[in-house]
mmCIF file of C-alpha atoms and ligand atoms in Angstrom:
data_model
loop_
_atom_site.group_PDB
_atom_site.id
_atom_site.type_symbol
_atom_site.label_atom_id
_atom_site.label_comp_id
_atom_site.label_asym_id
_atom_site.label_seq_id
_atom_site.Cartn_x
_atom_site.Cartn_y
_atom_site.Cartn_z
ATOM 1 C CA MET V 1407 96.628 58.466 64.184
ATOM 2 C CA PRO V 1408 95.209 62.323 63.326
ATOM 3 C CA THR V 1409 97.046 63.529 60.181
ATOM 4 C CA PHE V 1410 97.530 66.906 58.764
ATOM 5 C CA TRP V 1411 94.496 66.591 56.396
ATOM 6 C CA SER V 1412 91.838 64.409 58.816
ATOM 7 C CA GLU V 1413 92.066 67.465 60.983
ATOM 8 C CA GLN V 1414 91.413 70.072 58.249
ATOM 9 C CA ARG V 1415 87.631 72.077 57.305
ATOM 10 C CA VAL V 1416 88.813 72.769 53.945
ATOM 11 C CA LEU V 1417 87.118 75.606 51.865
ATOM 12 C CA VAL V 1418 87.799 75.291 48.348
ATOM 13 C CA THR V 1419 86.358 78.454 46.293
ATOM 14 C CA GLY V 1420 86.117 77.697 42.644
ATOM 15 C CA GLY V 1421 85.660 73.695 43.567
ATOM 16 C CA SER V 1422 83.863 73.059 40.533
ATOM 17 C CA GLY V 1423 85.796 74.784 38.374
ATOM 18 C CA PHE V 1424 88.670 73.098 35.863
ATOM 19 C CA VAL V 1425 91.460 73.214 38.498
ATOM 20 C CA GLY V 1426 88.789 73.164 41.684
ATOM 21 C CA ARG V 1427 87.484 69.152 40.445
ATOM 22 C CA SER V 1428 91.039 68.123 40.637
ATOM 23 C CA VAL V 1429 91.671 69.792 43.228
ATOM 24 C CA VAL V 1430 88.713 68.333 45.160
ATOM 25 C CA ARG V 1431 89.518 64.760 43.825
ATOM 26 C CA GLN V 1432 92.942 64.260 45.446
ATOM 27 C CA LEU V 1433 91.761 66.261 48.593
ATOM 28 C CA ASP V 1434 88.739 63.675 48.888
ATOM 29 C CA ALA V 1435 91.516 61.020 48.471
ATOM 30 C CA LYS V 1436 93.112 62.347 51.649
ATOM 31 C CA ALA V 1437 89.921 62.351 53.434
ATOM 32 C CA PRO V 1438 89.731 65.706 55.469
ATOM 33 C CA ALA V 1439 86.951 66.533 58.206
ATOM 34 C CA ALA V 1440 85.092 68.051 55.780
ATOM 35 C CA VAL V 1441 85.377 69.718 52.290
ATOM 36 C CA PHE V 1442 83.115 72.820 50.962
ATOM 37 C CA THR V 1443 83.000 73.566 47.180
ATOM 38 C CA PRO V 1444 80.275 76.201 47.034
ATOM 39 C CA SER V 1445 79.317 77.924 43.950
ATOM 40 C CA SER V 1446 78.941 81.364 42.753
ATOM 41 C CA ARG V 1447 74.959 80.724 42.428
ATOM 42 C CA ASP V 1448 75.132 80.511 46.339
ATOM 43 C CA TYR V 1449 77.974 82.650 47.341
ATOM 44 C CA ASP V 1450 78.989 85.105 44.791
ATOM 45 C CA LEU V 1451 82.090 86.142 46.206
ATOM 46 C CA THR V 1452 82.376 89.563 44.689
ATOM 47 C CA GLN V 1453 79.434 90.798 47.268
ATOM 48 C CA PRO V 1454 81.349 91.116 50.891
ATOM 49 C CA GLU V 1455 77.975 89.722 52.692
ATOM 50 C CA ALA V 1456 78.222 86.722 50.499
ATOM 51 C CA ALA V 1457 81.841 86.340 51.490
ATOM 52 C CA ARG V 1458 81.019 87.086 55.105
ATOM 53 C CA GLN V 1459 78.251 84.670 55.142
ATOM 54 C CA LEU V 1460 80.323 81.817 53.337
ATOM 55 C CA PHE V 1461 82.708 81.996 56.356
ATOM 56 C CA ASP V 1462 80.290 81.783 58.661
ATOM 57 C CA ASP V 1463 78.124 78.938 57.242
ATOM 58 C CA THR V 1464 81.662 76.447 56.808
ATOM 59 C CA ASP V 1465 83.980 78.394 59.323
ATOM 60 C CA PRO V 1466 87.094 76.445 57.457
ATOM 61 C CA THR V 1467 90.755 75.872 59.010
ATOM 62 C CA LEU V 1468 92.044 75.969 55.751
ATOM 63 C CA VAL V 1469 91.368 77.932 52.391
ATOM 64 C CA ILE V 1470 92.226 77.043 48.971
ATOM 65 C CA HIS V 1471 91.089 80.489 47.009
ATOM 66 C CA LEU V 1472 90.483 78.945 43.152
ATOM 67 C CA ALA V 1473 87.312 81.009 42.567
ATOM 68 C CA ALA V 1474 87.976 83.580 39.607
ATOM 69 C CA ARG V 1475 87.084 84.944 36.131
ATOM 70 C CA VAL V 1476 89.587 83.742 33.732
ATOM 71 C CA GLY V 1477 90.294 83.324 30.324
ATOM 72 C CA GLY V 1478 92.738 82.937 27.012
ATOM 73 C CA ILE V 1479 94.044 85.860 25.222
ATOM 74 C CA GLY V 1480 90.642 86.746 23.311
ATOM 75 C CA ALA V 1481 88.246 86.991 26.966
ATOM 76 C CA ASN V 1482 91.497 89.073 28.881
ATOM 77 C CA MET V 1483 91.167 91.355 25.803
ATOM 78 C CA ALA V 1484 87.333 91.552 25.490
ATOM 79 C CA HIS V 1485 86.742 91.778 29.150
ATOM 80 C CA PRO V 1486 89.772 93.710 30.982
ATOM 81 C CA ALA V 1487 87.355 95.260 33.541
ATOM 82 C CA GLU V 1488 85.789 92.582 34.937
ATOM 83 C CA LEU V 1489 88.452 90.214 35.100
ATOM 84 C CA TYR V 1490 90.365 93.386 36.833
ATOM 85 C CA LEU V 1491 87.499 93.873 39.068
ATOM 86 C CA ALA V 1492 86.129 90.531 39.945
ATOM 87 C CA ASN V 1493 89.593 89.252 41.021
ATOM 88 C CA LEU V 1494 90.737 91.620 43.010
ATOM 89 C CA LEU V 1495 87.081 91.517 44.744
ATOM 90 C CA MET V 1496 86.767 87.963 45.261
ATOM 91 C CA GLY V 1497 90.550 87.927 46.614
ATOM 92 C CA THR V 1498 90.162 90.472 48.855
ATOM 93 C CA TYR V 1499 86.763 89.524 50.912
ATOM 94 C CA VAL V 1500 87.983 85.859 50.974
ATOM 95 C CA ILE V 1501 91.434 86.775 52.543
ATOM 96 C CA GLU V 1502 89.900 89.529 55.048
ATOM 97 C CA GLU V 1503 87.236 86.897 56.174
ATOM 98 C CA ALA V 1504 89.472 84.476 56.430
ATOM 99 C CA ARG V 1505 91.389 87.149 58.782
ATOM 100 C CA ARG V 1506 88.250 87.620 60.607
ATOM 101 C CA LYS V 1507 87.045 84.128 61.010
ATOM 102 C CA GLY V 1508 90.670 83.362 62.246
ATOM 103 C CA THR V 1509 91.182 80.673 60.009
ATOM 104 C CA ASP V 1510 94.568 78.520 60.437
ATOM 105 C CA LYS V 1511 95.908 79.091 56.479
ATOM 106 C CA SER V 1512 94.627 80.429 52.787
ATOM 107 C CA VAL V 1513 96.297 78.887 49.798
ATOM 108 C CA LEU V 1514 95.957 81.811 47.530
ATOM 109 C CA VAL V 1515 96.039 80.888 43.662
ATOM 110 C CA GLY V 1516 97.460 83.942 41.268
ATOM 111 C CA THR V 1517 98.857 83.005 38.103
ATOM 112 C CA ILE V 1518 102.021 83.614 35.974
ATOM 113 C CA CYS V 1519 100.283 86.421 33.751
ATOM 114 C CA SER V 1520 101.130 88.678 36.855
ATOM 115 C CA TYR V 1521 104.974 88.907 36.007
ATOM 116 C CA PRO V 1522 106.003 91.546 33.910
ATOM 117 C CA LYS V 1523 106.284 91.034 30.311
ATOM 118 C CA ILE V 1524 110.011 91.521 29.673
ATOM 119 C CA VAL V 1525 111.850 89.424 32.706
ATOM 120 C CA PRO V 1526 115.368 87.386 32.836
ATOM 121 C CA MET V 1527 114.094 83.521 31.665
ATOM 122 C CA PRO V 1528 113.369 81.795 33.518
ATOM 123 C CA PHE V 1529 111.197 83.712 35.422
ATOM 124 C CA LYS V 1530 112.098 83.970 39.287
ATOM 125 C CA GLU V 1531 110.072 84.914 42.110
ATOM 126 C CA GLU V 1532 112.340 87.710 42.834
ATOM 127 C CA THR V 1533 111.677 89.616 39.738
ATOM 128 C CA LEU V 1534 107.979 89.613 40.150
ATOM 129 C CA TRP V 1535 107.842 93.226 40.556
ATOM 130 C CA ASP V 1536 110.339 94.227 37.977
ATOM 131 C CA GLY V 1537 108.472 95.467 35.271
ATOM 132 C CA TYR V 1538 104.538 95.809 34.014
ATOM 133 C CA PRO V 1539 103.139 92.948 33.105
ATOM 134 C CA GLU V 1540 102.020 91.849 29.440
ATOM 135 C CA GLU V 1541 99.448 94.203 28.376
ATOM 136 C CA THR V 1542 96.782 91.935 27.250
ATOM 137 C CA ASN V 1543 96.802 90.004 30.872
ATOM 138 C CA ALA V 1544 97.958 93.247 32.837
ATOM 139 C CA PRO V 1545 94.589 93.713 34.248
ATOM 140 C CA TYR V 1546 93.844 89.985 35.610
ATOM 141 C CA GLY V 1547 97.593 89.798 36.537
ATOM 142 C CA ILE V 1548 98.120 92.894 38.290
ATOM 143 C CA ALA V 1549 94.475 92.020 40.116
ATOM 144 C CA LYS V 1550 96.125 88.566 41.368
ATOM 145 C CA LYS V 1551 99.280 90.099 42.163
ATOM 146 C CA ALA V 1552 97.659 92.483 44.568
ATOM 147 C CA LEU V 1553 96.334 89.881 47.000
ATOM 148 C CA LEU V 1554 99.681 88.928 47.290
ATOM 149 C CA VAL V 1555 100.392 92.221 48.625
ATOM 150 C CA HIS V 1556 97.515 91.930 50.578
ATOM 151 C CA ALA V 1557 97.945 88.632 51.823
ATOM 152 C CA GLN V 1558 101.776 89.755 52.992
ATOM 153 C CA ALA V 1559 100.549 93.434 54.897
ATOM 154 C CA ASN V 1560 98.126 90.846 56.776
ATOM 155 C CA ARG V 1561 100.714 88.462 58.089
ATOM 156 C CA ASP V 1562 103.508 91.527 59.022
ATOM 157 C CA GLN V 1563 100.293 93.358 60.725
ATOM 158 C CA TYR V 1564 98.120 90.517 62.228
ATOM 159 C CA GLY V 1565 100.476 87.377 61.834
ATOM 160 C CA GLN V 1566 97.730 85.973 59.290
ATOM 161 C CA ASN V 1567 99.267 82.444 57.596
ATOM 162 C CA SER V 1568 98.696 82.564 53.303
ATOM 163 C CA VAL V 1569 100.582 81.575 50.798
ATOM 164 C CA PHE V 1570 100.414 82.482 47.592
ATOM 165 C CA LEU V 1571 101.317 80.297 44.253
ATOM 166 C CA LEU V 1572 102.137 81.409 40.978
ATOM 167 C CA PRO V 1573 100.921 78.420 38.548
ATOM 168 C CA THR V 1574 101.867 79.155 34.811
ATOM 169 C CA ASN V 1575 99.592 78.000 32.286
ATOM 170 C CA LEU V 1576 97.370 74.924 33.173
ATOM 171 C CA PHE V 1577 95.439 72.369 30.559
ATOM 172 C CA GLY V 1578 93.870 69.428 30.843
ATOM 173 C CA PRO V 1579 90.736 67.080 30.949
ATOM 174 C CA GLY V 1580 88.100 69.399 31.982
ATOM 175 C CA ASP V 1581 89.406 72.517 30.628
ATOM 176 C CA LYS V 1582 87.081 74.994 28.918
ATOM 177 C CA PHE V 1583 87.101 74.903 25.170
ATOM 178 C CA HIS V 1584 84.449 77.537 24.204
ATOM 179 C CA PRO V 1585 86.373 79.812 21.925
ATOM 180 C CA SER V 1586 85.129 82.645 23.683
ATOM 181 C CA VAL V 1587 87.158 81.551 26.965
ATOM 182 C CA SER V 1588 89.412 78.780 26.081
ATOM 183 C CA HIS V 1589 93.354 79.284 26.769
ATOM 184 C CA VAL V 1590 96.098 78.361 23.936
ATOM 185 C CA ILE V 1591 95.697 74.402 23.871
ATOM 186 C CA PRO V 1592 91.878 73.626 24.333
ATOM 187 C CA ALA V 1593 91.586 76.360 21.705
ATOM 188 C CA LEU V 1594 93.937 75.056 19.105
ATOM 189 C CA ILE V 1595 92.512 71.439 19.868
ATOM 190 C CA LYS V 1596 89.256 72.355 18.877
ATOM 191 C CA LYS V 1597 90.276 74.242 15.875
ATOM 192 C CA CYS V 1598 92.253 71.258 14.682
ATOM 193 C CA VAL V 1599 89.566 68.639 15.683
ATOM 194 C CA ASP V 1600 86.912 70.863 13.761
ATOM 195 C CA ALA V 1601 89.324 71.391 10.549
ATOM 196 C CA LYS V 1602 90.174 67.689 10.440
ATOM 197 C CA GLU V 1603 86.157 66.889 10.797
ATOM 198 C CA GLN V 1604 85.822 69.322 8.256
ATOM 199 C CA GLY V 1605 87.930 68.188 5.752
ATOM 200 C CA SER V 1606 89.648 71.243 5.428
ATOM 201 C CA HIS V 1607 93.130 71.663 3.869
ATOM 202 C CA THR V 1608 94.401 74.673 5.933
ATOM 203 C CA LEU V 1609 93.646 76.244 9.464
ATOM 204 C CA ASP V 1610 94.286 79.795 10.315
ATOM 205 C CA VAL V 1611 96.091 80.103 13.982
ATOM 206 C CA TRP V 1612 96.643 83.485 15.955
ATOM 207 C CA GLY V 1613 100.145 85.195 15.982
ATOM 208 C CA THR V 1614 103.469 84.056 14.868
ATOM 209 C CA GLY V 1615 103.953 80.917 17.007
ATOM 210 C CA ALA V 1616 106.703 82.166 17.598
ATOM 211 C CA ALA V 1617 105.812 83.072 21.753
ATOM 212 C CA THR V 1618 106.967 80.285 23.960
ATOM 213 C CA ARG V 1619 104.858 79.316 26.886
ATOM 214 C CA GLU V 1620 105.303 76.539 29.524
ATOM 215 C CA PHE V 1621 102.134 74.159 30.673
ATOM 216 C CA LEU V 1622 101.493 72.047 33.717
ATOM 217 C CA TYR V 1623 99.238 69.764 33.694
ATOM 218 C CA VAL V 1624 96.223 70.385 35.786
ATOM 219 C CA ASP V 1625 96.478 67.152 38.712
ATOM 220 C CA ASP V 1626 100.274 68.055 39.081
ATOM 221 C CA ALA V 1627 99.104 71.678 39.460
ATOM 222 C CA ALA V 1628 96.079 70.379 42.254
ATOM 223 C CA GLU V 1629 98.849 68.103 43.493
ATOM 224 C CA GLY V 1630 101.710 71.260 43.922
ATOM 225 C CA MET V 1631 98.681 73.446 45.659
ATOM 226 C CA LEU V 1632 97.938 70.813 48.111
ATOM 227 C CA LEU V 1633 102.001 70.217 48.896
ATOM 228 C CA ALA V 1634 101.886 73.791 49.601
ATOM 229 C CA ALA V 1635 98.559 74.093 51.949
ATOM 230 C CA GLU V 1636 100.632 70.676 54.158
ATOM 231 C CA HIS V 1637 103.763 72.013 54.014
ATOM 232 C CA TYR V 1638 104.457 75.439 53.142
ATOM 233 C CA ASP V 1639 103.783 78.709 55.472
ATOM 234 C CA GLY V 1640 106.266 81.315 53.981
ATOM 235 C CA ALA V 1641 105.125 84.922 52.996
ATOM 236 C CA ASP V 1642 107.047 84.675 49.289
ATOM 237 C CA PRO V 1643 105.106 83.520 46.234
ATOM 238 C CA VAL V 1644 106.010 80.367 44.917
ATOM 239 C CA ASN V 1645 106.005 79.810 41.098
ATOM 240 C CA LEU V 1646 104.283 76.309 39.975
ATOM 241 C CA GLY V 1647 105.118 74.927 36.470
ATOM 242 C CA SER V 1648 106.704 72.155 34.862
ATOM 243 C CA GLY V 1649 109.714 73.636 33.717
ATOM 244 C CA GLU V 1650 109.433 72.736 30.367
ATOM 245 C CA GLU V 1651 109.426 76.122 27.240
ATOM 246 C CA LEU V 1652 107.386 75.233 24.151
ATOM 247 C CA ALA V 1653 106.915 77.306 21.329
ATOM 248 C CA ILE V 1654 103.459 78.035 19.857
ATOM 249 C CA ARG V 1655 104.287 76.633 16.929
ATOM 250 C CA ASP V 1656 105.861 73.703 18.165
ATOM 251 C CA LEU V 1657 102.531 73.317 20.758
ATOM 252 C CA ALA V 1658 100.337 73.666 17.365
ATOM 253 C CA GLU V 1659 102.069 70.830 15.213
ATOM 254 C CA LEU V 1660 102.300 68.665 18.295
ATOM 255 C CA ILE V 1661 98.262 69.252 18.650
ATOM 256 C CA ALA V 1662 97.608 68.547 15.388
ATOM 257 C CA ARG V 1663 99.699 65.412 14.707
ATOM 258 C CA HIS V 1664 97.515 64.138 17.862
ATOM 259 C CA VAL V 1665 94.642 65.061 16.741
ATOM 260 C CA GLY V 1666 95.000 63.991 13.179
ATOM 261 C CA PHE V 1667 94.961 66.854 11.566
ATOM 262 C CA ASP V 1668 97.292 66.829 8.764
ATOM 263 C CA GLY V 1669 96.890 69.846 6.852
ATOM 264 C CA GLU V 1670 98.744 73.620 6.909
ATOM 265 C CA LEU V 1671 98.935 75.698 9.824
ATOM 266 C CA LYS V 1672 98.296 79.330 8.598
ATOM 267 C CA TRP V 1673 99.650 81.997 11.180
ATOM 268 C CA ASP V 1674 98.361 85.196 11.506
ATOM 269 C CA PRO V 1675 100.499 87.716 12.579
ATOM 270 C CA SER V 1676 98.231 90.239 12.674
ATOM 271 C CA LYS V 1677 96.935 88.929 16.030
ATOM 272 C CA PRO V 1678 98.520 89.417 18.864
ATOM 273 C CA ASP V 1679 101.302 86.847 20.237
ATOM 274 C CA GLY V 1680 101.177 88.033 24.172
ATOM 275 C CA GLN V 1681 103.682 87.593 26.441
ATOM 276 C CA PRO V 1682 106.604 86.895 24.187
ATOM 277 C CA ARG V 1683 108.225 83.855 26.380
ATOM 278 C CA ARG V 1684 107.044 82.206 29.309
ATOM 279 C CA LYS V 1685 109.045 80.079 31.618
ATOM 280 C CA VAL V 1686 109.558 79.754 35.454
ATOM 281 C CA ASP V 1687 112.103 78.762 37.722
ATOM 282 C CA THR V 1688 110.552 75.952 39.529
ATOM 283 C CA THR V 1689 113.299 75.539 41.837
ATOM 284 C CA ARG V 1690 111.646 77.402 45.080
ATOM 285 C CA ALA V 1691 108.445 74.828 44.768
ATOM 286 C CA GLU V 1692 110.463 71.751 44.513
ATOM 287 C CA LYS V 1693 112.641 72.764 47.796
ATOM 288 C CA THR V 1694 110.321 74.449 49.870
ATOM 289 C CA PHE V 1695 107.248 71.713 49.792
ATOM 290 C CA GLY V 1696 108.687 69.332 47.414
ATOM 291 C CA PHE V 1697 106.865 69.709 44.277
ATOM 292 C CA VAL V 1698 108.183 68.536 41.095
ATOM 293 C CA ALA V 1699 105.397 68.000 37.832
ATOM 294 C CA HIS V 1700 105.600 64.491 36.553
ATOM 295 C CA THR V 1701 103.237 64.476 33.612
ATOM 296 C CA THR V 1702 104.810 64.592 29.895
ATOM 297 C CA MET V 1703 103.530 67.040 27.544
ATOM 298 C CA GLU V 1704 102.497 64.304 25.561
ATOM 299 C CA ASP V 1705 100.602 62.066 28.005
ATOM 300 C CA GLY V 1706 98.780 65.315 29.099
ATOM 301 C CA LEU V 1707 97.639 66.319 25.659
ATOM 302 C CA ARG V 1708 96.775 62.613 24.818
ATOM 303 C CA ARG V 1709 94.448 62.731 27.587
ATOM 304 C CA THR V 1710 93.046 66.250 26.971
ATOM 305 C CA ILE V 1711 91.855 65.425 23.202
ATOM 306 C CA GLU V 1712 90.623 61.997 24.722
ATOM 307 C CA TRP V 1713 88.172 63.840 26.994
ATOM 308 C CA TYR V 1714 87.356 66.312 24.653
ATOM 309 C CA LEU V 1715 86.144 64.268 22.118
ATOM 310 C CA ALA V 1716 84.371 62.252 24.768
ATOM 311 C CA ASN V 1717 82.740 65.504 26.187
ATOM 312 C CA ARG V 1718 82.377 68.113 23.575
ATOM 313 C CA ASP V 1719 78.846 69.229 24.653
ATOM 314 C CA GLU V 1720 80.392 69.634 28.133
ATOM 315 C CA ALA V 1721 83.301 70.982 27.374
ATOM 316 C CA GLU V 1722 81.990 74.000 24.848
ATOM 317 C CA SER V 1723 79.091 74.732 27.158
ATOM 318 C CA ALA V 1724 80.699 77.652 29.592
ATOM 319 C CA ALA V 1725 80.963 80.600 27.807
ATOM 320 C CA PHE V 1726 82.769 83.963 29.441
HETATM 321 P P1 NAP R 1012 87.592 77.965 36.091
HETATM 322 O O1 NAP R 1012 87.713 76.748 35.720
HETATM 323 O O2 NAP R 1012 86.943 79.212 35.182
HETATM 324 O O3 NAP R 1012 87.009 77.833 37.847
HETATM 325 C C1 NAP R 1012 86.179 79.143 38.215
HETATM 326 C C2 NAP R 1012 85.882 78.630 39.534
HETATM 327 O O4 NAP R 1012 85.391 80.195 40.084
HETATM 328 C C3 NAP R 1012 84.602 78.152 39.254
HETATM 329 O O5 NAP R 1012 84.114 76.910 40.025
HETATM 330 C C4 NAP R 1012 83.679 79.353 39.667
HETATM 331 O O6 NAP R 1012 82.453 79.295 40.228
HETATM 332 C C5 NAP R 1012 84.036 80.580 40.539
HETATM 333 N N1 NAP R 1012 83.546 81.582 40.619
HETATM 334 C C6 NAP R 1012 83.724 82.428 39.326
HETATM 335 N N2 NAP R 1012 83.049 83.589 39.652
HETATM 336 C C7 NAP R 1012 82.832 83.641 41.452
HETATM 337 C C8 NAP R 1012 82.312 84.165 42.300
HETATM 338 N N3 NAP R 1012 81.629 85.355 41.678
HETATM 339 N N4 NAP R 1012 81.910 83.811 43.274
HETATM 340 C C9 NAP R 1012 82.395 82.959 43.468
HETATM 341 N N5 NAP R 1012 82.938 81.777 42.774
HETATM 342 C C10 NAP R 1012 82.736 82.314 41.527
HETATM 343 O O7 NAP R 1012 88.922 78.803 36.323
HETATM 344 P P2 NAP R 1012 90.189 77.636 36.676
HETATM 345 O O8 NAP R 1012 91.113 77.542 34.640
HETATM 346 O O9 NAP R 1012 89.765 76.353 37.493
HETATM 347 O O10 NAP R 1012 91.331 78.679 37.578
HETATM 348 C C11 NAP R 1012 91.212 78.010 38.988
HETATM 349 C C12 NAP R 1012 92.276 79.207 39.515
HETATM 350 O O11 NAP R 1012 93.431 78.824 38.866
HETATM 351 C C13 NAP R 1012 91.805 80.702 38.934
HETATM 352 O O12 NAP R 1012 92.327 81.622 40.782
HETATM 353 C C14 NAP R 1012 93.347 80.944 38.224
HETATM 354 O O13 NAP R 1012 93.606 82.432 38.144
HETATM 355 C C15 NAP R 1012 93.910 80.327 38.672
HETATM 356 N N6 NAP R 1012 94.764 79.839 37.313
HETATM 357 C C16 NAP R 1012 94.183 79.088 36.103
HETATM 358 C C17 NAP R 1012 95.303 78.678 34.966
HETATM 359 C C18 NAP R 1012 94.686 78.066 34.191
HETATM 360 O O14 NAP R 1012 95.166 78.049 33.245
HETATM 361 N N7 NAP R 1012 93.341 77.479 34.199
HETATM 362 C C19 NAP R 1012 96.537 79.398 35.120
HETATM 363 C C20 NAP R 1012 97.463 79.862 35.883
HETATM 364 C C21 NAP R 1012 96.300 80.307 37.419
HETATM 365 P P3 NAP R 1012 80.928 78.460 39.439
HETATM 366 O O15 NAP R 1012 81.055 77.367 38.279
HETATM 367 O O16 NAP R 1012 79.700 78.361 40.711
HETATM 368 O O17 NAP R 1012 80.284 80.371 38.821
#
């Protein structure tokens, strides 16, 4: 009996990245007709000719667009122009090539960084356009958000089927730990491990610790993306999250405990906190394609720390 997946030729852009590897692992288990995971060396998707060539070479029925330039608050502040342009161009060319080739469906992966800086909690998809994003990640967030407009315009004018997901901060094994690019969880894990190994009694941490974030384990996020690919065909964006809000101060203490660093955490309020609070409303994902995150923060952190300790060279190899 053919299934939804057995008929699909799936192109996963960014398939070798942190999220992409988890998506491809889960995809392989569904045995689609073909899975393509092009690297940027072979197809630089910021170049229109390369995007065209990729779609001609693979002729996918389904695209999961994960290729992106991403980083934590430091990378966002140091490289705002590159983050804006690369993400806008890659998404634009992928959407246009999917249209040109008549690709059945595209799953576009956006970001929680697109939400306004100040918006009622939890973030509901309806409020996505109610203000300017937090300044440090606005170029990245707005480039991604522009792709939603592109997808909706193409749906209206050409009937092209693209769905748009808004994941919260992701974490898990395979994440990037180089300080030039790491997000808050890998950055804190590395700091705690280094401080413990050096026998330090204190550890400096950016910001006040008062900001809150929501985290989603990478395999849960990948599961949500594949559920959306199979079951969701709407024009409206959908949040992907765990629904749990955690203060950075509590997160840091949790990580220190898991790593076994028992010194003092010294907060540096001269460094930015980023967006004050983040937590998404996860109702739409559950109602429309049955997604509920199931990995607990404790389990996810334990697996992430174990992976980091066993793969430090790989984890720290990718700089911005
Ligand atoms: P990542 O680990 O940095 O992976 C990025 C991928 O994009 C890599 O496979 C890379 O391919 C590819 N890529 C970069 N530039 C490219 C180019 N010019 N042409 C073609 N491919 C290119 O990123 P990630 O964390 O997995 O993020 C995946 C997606 O999830 C992104 O869309 C991101 O915005 C979104 N997201 C991530 C998070 C998070 O916390 N990580 C949160 C929300 C949303 P090569 O390795 O071959 O260069």
